[in-house]
Amino acid sequence: MITSIKVYKETIFKPHNLAGRQQELREQTIKMLGQEILNGDLDVEPWMFDLDPSRVNVRKIDGYLNCSELGLTSLPTWFQSIEEVTGSFWCHRNNLTSLKGSPETVGGSFSCSNNQLTSLEGSPQTVGGSFWCNNNKLTSLEGSPQTVGWSFNC
């Protein structure tokens, strides 16, 4: 029973085991990545970079995948199981030197701008929206998508 304002404030503003909740959320995310289809968007966080690829079975993400602005030099190994992203795939503003691990098909837009790419090898073969690869160190467009639904910005 709350008997004073002080007790009320201590009850309301008490951090409710945030470290424990964070671990619980990580375990739930890993469990979701163990399914073949992930229904929803995925914002990659630094703790996810080195997930054990044998625990990740996702073939399709029914939503977007965002791994932008994380300082990545390569896409996480476990991305190689992902064949399709129905929304957009964003990996811009990293330090990527390769697109190895990109899905085969992206239903929305694909952005790999502002990286250190010299080649588009490994990029999706089909992009339903726009494809952005500007502000890289490209020497050719080999490996670029076979089909782009909107614009190709390079």
PDB file of C-alpha atoms in Angstrom:
ATOM      1  CA  MET A   1       0.000   0.000   0.000  1.00  0.00           C
ATOM      2  CA  ILE A   2       1.314   3.461  -0.897  1.00  0.00           C
ATOM      3  CA  THR A   3       1.399   5.615   2.216  1.00  0.00           C
ATOM      4  CA  SER A   4       3.195   8.730   1.039  1.00  0.00           C
ATOM      5  CA  ILE A   5       4.348  10.691  -2.013  1.00  0.00           C
ATOM      6  CA  LYS A   6       7.903   9.528  -1.316  1.00  0.00           C
ATOM      7  CA  VAL A   7       6.894   5.861  -1.418  1.00  0.00           C
ATOM      8  CA  TYR A   8       4.815   6.543  -4.558  1.00  0.00           C
ATOM      9  CA  LYS A   9       7.789   8.119  -6.362  1.00  0.00           C
ATOM     10  CA  GLU A  10      10.106   5.285  -5.329  1.00  0.00           C
ATOM     11  CA  THR A  11       7.562   2.766  -6.641  1.00  0.00           C
ATOM     12  CA  ILE A  12       6.848   4.511  -9.950  1.00  0.00           C
ATOM     13  CA  PHE A  13      10.401   5.557 -10.866  1.00  0.00           C
ATOM     14  CA  LYS A  14      12.237   2.430  -9.725  1.00  0.00           C
ATOM     15  CA  PRO A  15      14.183   0.858 -12.626  1.00  0.00           C
ATOM     16  CA  HIS A  16      12.516  -2.527 -13.006  1.00  0.00           C
ATOM     17  CA  ASN A  17      15.513  -4.783 -13.624  1.00  0.00           C
ATOM     18  CA  LEU A  18      16.500  -3.218 -16.954  1.00  0.00           C
ATOM     19  CA  ALA A  19      19.534  -5.490 -17.372  1.00  0.00           C
ATOM     20  CA  GLY A  20      17.333  -8.552 -16.940  1.00  0.00           C
ATOM     21  CA  ARG A  21      14.772  -7.190 -19.392  1.00  0.00           C
ATOM     22  CA  GLN A  22      17.502  -6.455 -21.945  1.00  0.00           C
ATOM     23  CA  GLN A  23      18.705 -10.075 -21.790  1.00  0.00           C
ATOM     24  CA  GLU A  24      15.106 -11.283 -22.118  1.00  0.00           C
ATOM     25  CA  LEU A  25      14.620  -9.108 -25.221  1.00  0.00           C
ATOM     26  CA  ARG A  26      17.848 -10.443 -26.752  1.00  0.00           C
ATOM     27  CA  GLU A  27      16.700 -14.017 -26.194  1.00  0.00           C
ATOM     28  CA  GLN A  28      13.327 -13.233 -27.800  1.00  0.00           C
ATOM     29  CA  THR A  29      15.084 -11.693 -30.822  1.00  0.00           C
ATOM     30  CA  ILE A  30      17.312 -14.750 -31.236  1.00  0.00           C
ATOM     31  CA  LYS A  31      14.221 -16.960 -30.983  1.00  0.00           C
ATOM     32  CA  MET A  32      12.494 -14.929 -33.726  1.00  0.00           C
ATOM     33  CA  LEU A  33      15.593 -15.179 -35.942  1.00  0.00           C
ATOM     34  CA  GLY A  34      15.404 -18.957 -35.569  1.00  0.00           C
ATOM     35  CA  GLN A  35      12.171 -19.012 -37.602  1.00  0.00           C
ATOM     36  CA  GLU A  36      12.150 -19.184 -41.411  1.00  0.00           C
ATOM     37  CA  ILE A  37       9.971 -16.085 -41.791  1.00  0.00           C
ATOM     38  CA  LEU A  38      10.353 -12.986 -39.642  1.00  0.00           C
ATOM     39  CA  ASN A  39       7.126 -11.003 -39.691  1.00  0.00           C
ATOM     40  CA  GLY A  40       8.140  -7.441 -39.001  1.00  0.00           C
ATOM     41  CA  ASP A  41      10.994  -4.992 -39.333  1.00  0.00           C
ATOM     42  CA  LEU A  42      14.524  -5.674 -38.100  1.00  0.00           C
ATOM     43  CA  ASP A  43      16.816  -2.927 -36.824  1.00  0.00           C
ATOM     44  CA  VAL A  44      20.212  -4.539 -36.281  1.00  0.00           C
ATOM     45  CA  GLU A  45      21.972  -3.601 -33.043  1.00  0.00           C
ATOM     46  CA  PRO A  46      25.681  -3.999 -32.234  1.00  0.00           C
ATOM     47  CA  TRP A  47      25.117  -7.030 -29.974  1.00  0.00           C
ATOM     48  CA  MET A  48      23.707  -8.870 -33.015  1.00  0.00           C
ATOM     49  CA  PHE A  49      26.853  -8.612 -35.191  1.00  0.00           C
ATOM     50  CA  ASP A  50      28.381 -11.881 -34.026  1.00  0.00           C
ATOM     51  CA  LEU A  51      25.299 -14.060 -33.626  1.00  0.00           C
ATOM     52  CA  ASP A  52      25.982 -17.736 -34.213  1.00  0.00           C
ATOM     53  CA  PRO A  53      24.850 -18.351 -37.832  1.00  0.00           C
ATOM     54  CA  SER A  54      23.686 -21.852 -36.862  1.00  0.00           C
ATOM     55  CA  ARG A  55      21.005 -20.268 -34.636  1.00  0.00           C
ATOM     56  CA  VAL A  56      19.660 -18.029 -37.429  1.00  0.00           C
ATOM     57  CA  ASN A  57      17.261 -19.677 -39.887  1.00  0.00           C
ATOM     58  CA  VAL A  58      15.511 -16.624 -41.319  1.00  0.00           C
ATOM     59  CA  ARG A  59      15.026 -16.932 -45.074  1.00  0.00           C
ATOM     60  CA  LYS A  60      12.517 -14.106 -45.455  1.00  0.00           C
ATOM     61  CA  ILE A  61      11.940 -10.850 -43.594  1.00  0.00           C
ATOM     62  CA  ASP A  62       8.431  -9.574 -44.138  1.00  0.00           C
ATOM     63  CA  GLY A  63       9.378  -5.944 -43.427  1.00  0.00           C
ATOM     64  CA  TYR A  64      12.576  -3.900 -43.658  1.00  0.00           C
ATOM     65  CA  LEU A  65      16.115  -4.669 -42.529  1.00  0.00           C
ATOM     66  CA  ASN A  66      18.206  -1.760 -41.283  1.00  0.00           C
ATOM     67  CA  CYS A  67      21.909  -2.064 -40.453  1.00  0.00           C
ATOM     68  CA  SER A  68      22.906   1.509 -41.302  1.00  0.00           C
ATOM     69  CA  GLU A  69      25.351   3.712 -39.413  1.00  0.00           C
ATOM     70  CA  LEU A  70      26.859   0.920 -37.310  1.00  0.00           C
ATOM     71  CA  GLY A  71      30.494   1.086 -38.452  1.00  0.00           C
ATOM     72  CA  LEU A  72      30.299  -2.305 -40.199  1.00  0.00           C
ATOM     73  CA  THR A  73      33.154  -3.328 -42.514  1.00  0.00           C
ATOM     74  CA  SER A  74      31.184  -6.386 -43.699  1.00  0.00           C
ATOM     75  CA  LEU A  75      27.637  -7.625 -43.329  1.00  0.00           C
ATOM     76  CA  PRO A  76      27.153 -10.070 -40.437  1.00  0.00           C
ATOM     77  CA  THR A  77      27.749 -13.705 -41.438  1.00  0.00           C
ATOM     78  CA  TRP A  78      24.238 -14.725 -40.407  1.00  0.00           C
ATOM     79  CA  PHE A  79      22.767 -12.428 -43.102  1.00  0.00           C
ATOM     80  CA  GLN A  80      23.743 -15.096 -45.663  1.00  0.00           C
ATOM     81  CA  SER A  81      20.650 -17.133 -44.756  1.00  0.00           C
ATOM     82  CA  ILE A  82      18.327 -14.232 -45.707  1.00  0.00           C
ATOM     83  CA  GLU A  83      17.076 -14.652 -49.265  1.00  0.00           C
ATOM     84  CA  GLU A  84      14.332 -12.030 -49.343  1.00  0.00           C
ATOM     85  CA  VAL A  85      13.411  -8.786 -47.617  1.00  0.00           C
ATOM     86  CA  THR A  86       9.923  -7.623 -48.633  1.00  0.00           C
ATOM     87  CA  GLY A  87      10.526  -4.049 -47.474  1.00  0.00           C
ATOM     88  CA  SER A  88      13.707  -2.005 -47.832  1.00  0.00           C
ATOM     89  CA  PHE A  89      17.282  -3.005 -46.984  1.00  0.00           C
ATOM     90  CA  TRP A  90      19.492  -0.239 -45.649  1.00  0.00           C
ATOM     91  CA  CYS A  91      23.217  -0.677 -45.048  1.00  0.00           C
ATOM     92  CA  HIS A  92      24.332   2.873 -45.865  1.00  0.00           C
ATOM     93  CA  ARG A  93      26.836   4.967 -43.902  1.00  0.00           C
ATOM     94  CA  ASN A  94      29.042   2.126 -42.719  1.00  0.00           C
ATOM     95  CA  ASN A  95      32.532   1.135 -43.860  1.00  0.00           C
ATOM     96  CA  LEU A  96      31.466  -1.834 -45.960  1.00  0.00           C
ATOM     97  CA  THR A  97      33.981  -3.177 -48.470  1.00  0.00           C
ATOM     98  CA  SER A  98      31.665  -5.950 -49.708  1.00  0.00           C
ATOM     99  CA  LEU A  99      27.945  -6.622 -50.130  1.00  0.00           C
ATOM    100  CA  LYS A 100      28.401 -10.363 -49.522  1.00  0.00           C
ATOM    101  CA  GLY A 101      25.416 -11.473 -47.467  1.00  0.00           C
ATOM    102  CA  SER A 102      22.853  -9.181 -49.094  1.00  0.00           C
ATOM    103  CA  PRO A 103      19.509 -10.847 -49.843  1.00  0.00           C
ATOM    104  CA  GLU A 104      18.777 -11.981 -53.423  1.00  0.00           C
ATOM    105  CA  THR A 105      15.530 -10.022 -53.506  1.00  0.00           C
ATOM    106  CA  VAL A 106      14.537  -6.720 -51.891  1.00  0.00           C
ATOM    107  CA  GLY A 107      10.918  -5.654 -52.380  1.00  0.00           C
ATOM    108  CA  GLY A 108      11.494  -2.018 -51.424  1.00  0.00           C
ATOM    109  CA  SER A 109      14.621   0.088 -51.867  1.00  0.00           C
ATOM    110  CA  PHE A 110      18.251  -0.903 -51.304  1.00  0.00           C
ATOM    111  CA  SER A 111      20.772   1.633 -50.036  1.00  0.00           C
ATOM    112  CA  CYS A 112      24.482   0.903 -49.737  1.00  0.00           C
ATOM    113  CA  SER A 113      25.567   4.541 -50.173  1.00  0.00           C
ATOM    114  CA  ASN A 114      28.441   6.092 -48.244  1.00  0.00           C
ATOM    115  CA  ASN A 115      30.587   2.999 -47.757  1.00  0.00           C
ATOM    116  CA  GLN A 116      33.977   1.847 -49.070  1.00  0.00           C
ATOM    117  CA  LEU A 117      32.666  -0.413 -51.839  1.00  0.00           C
ATOM    118  CA  THR A 118      34.774  -0.924 -54.982  1.00  0.00           C
ATOM    119  CA  SER A 119      32.348  -3.480 -56.459  1.00  0.00           C
ATOM    120  CA  LEU A 120      28.625  -4.244 -56.372  1.00  0.00           C
ATOM    121  CA  GLU A 121      29.252  -8.005 -56.306  1.00  0.00           C
ATOM    122  CA  GLY A 122      26.889  -9.568 -53.792  1.00  0.00           C
ATOM    123  CA  SER A 123      24.138  -6.977 -54.245  1.00  0.00           C
ATOM    124  CA  PRO A 124      20.529  -8.156 -54.648  1.00  0.00           C
ATOM    125  CA  GLN A 125      19.561  -9.324 -58.115  1.00  0.00           C
ATOM    126  CA  THR A 126      16.086  -7.828 -57.830  1.00  0.00           C
ATOM    127  CA  VAL A 127      15.171  -4.532 -56.152  1.00  0.00           C
ATOM    128  CA  GLY A 128      11.529  -3.451 -56.298  1.00  0.00           C
ATOM    129  CA  GLY A 129      12.193   0.179 -55.372  1.00  0.00           C
ATOM    130  CA  SER A 130      15.279   2.353 -55.871  1.00  0.00           C
ATOM    131  CA  PHE A 131      18.911   1.227 -55.695  1.00  0.00           C
ATOM    132  CA  TRP A 132      21.396   3.682 -54.149  1.00  0.00           C
ATOM    133  CA  CYS A 133      25.139   3.071 -54.294  1.00  0.00           C
ATOM    134  CA  ASN A 134      26.480   6.643 -54.479  1.00  0.00           C
ATOM    135  CA  ASN A 135      29.484   7.878 -52.484  1.00  0.00           C
ATOM    136  CA  ASN A 136      31.540   4.696 -52.685  1.00  0.00           C
ATOM    137  CA  LYS A 137      34.807   3.829 -54.452  1.00  0.00           C
ATOM    138  CA  LEU A 138      33.235   1.851 -57.296  1.00  0.00           C
ATOM    139  CA  THR A 139      35.410   0.935 -60.263  1.00  0.00           C
ATOM    140  CA  SER A 140      32.590  -0.758 -62.206  1.00  0.00           C
ATOM    141  CA  LEU A 141      28.891  -1.564 -61.964  1.00  0.00           C
ATOM    142  CA  GLU A 142      29.401  -5.314 -62.378  1.00  0.00           C
ATOM    143  CA  GLY A 143      27.326  -7.285 -59.929  1.00  0.00           C
ATOM    144  CA  SER A 144      24.593  -4.652 -59.825  1.00  0.00           C
ATOM    145  CA  PRO A 145      20.937  -5.787 -59.759  1.00  0.00           C
ATOM    146  CA  GLN A 146      19.430  -7.261 -62.893  1.00  0.00           C
ATOM    147  CA  THR A 147      16.106  -5.576 -62.125  1.00  0.00           C
ATOM    148  CA  VAL A 148      15.428  -2.252 -60.376  1.00  0.00           C
ATOM    149  CA  GLY A 149      11.806  -1.095 -60.111  1.00  0.00           C
ATOM    150  CA  TRP A 150      12.451   2.640 -59.732  1.00  0.00           C
ATOM    151  CA  SER A 151      15.707   4.542 -59.977  1.00  0.00           C
ATOM    152  CA  PHE A 152      19.369   3.455 -59.995  1.00  0.00           C
ATOM    153  CA  ASN A 153      21.434   6.132 -58.211  1.00  0.00           C
ATOM    154  CA  CYS A 154      25.153   5.771 -58.423  1.00  0.00           C
TER     155      CYS A 154
END
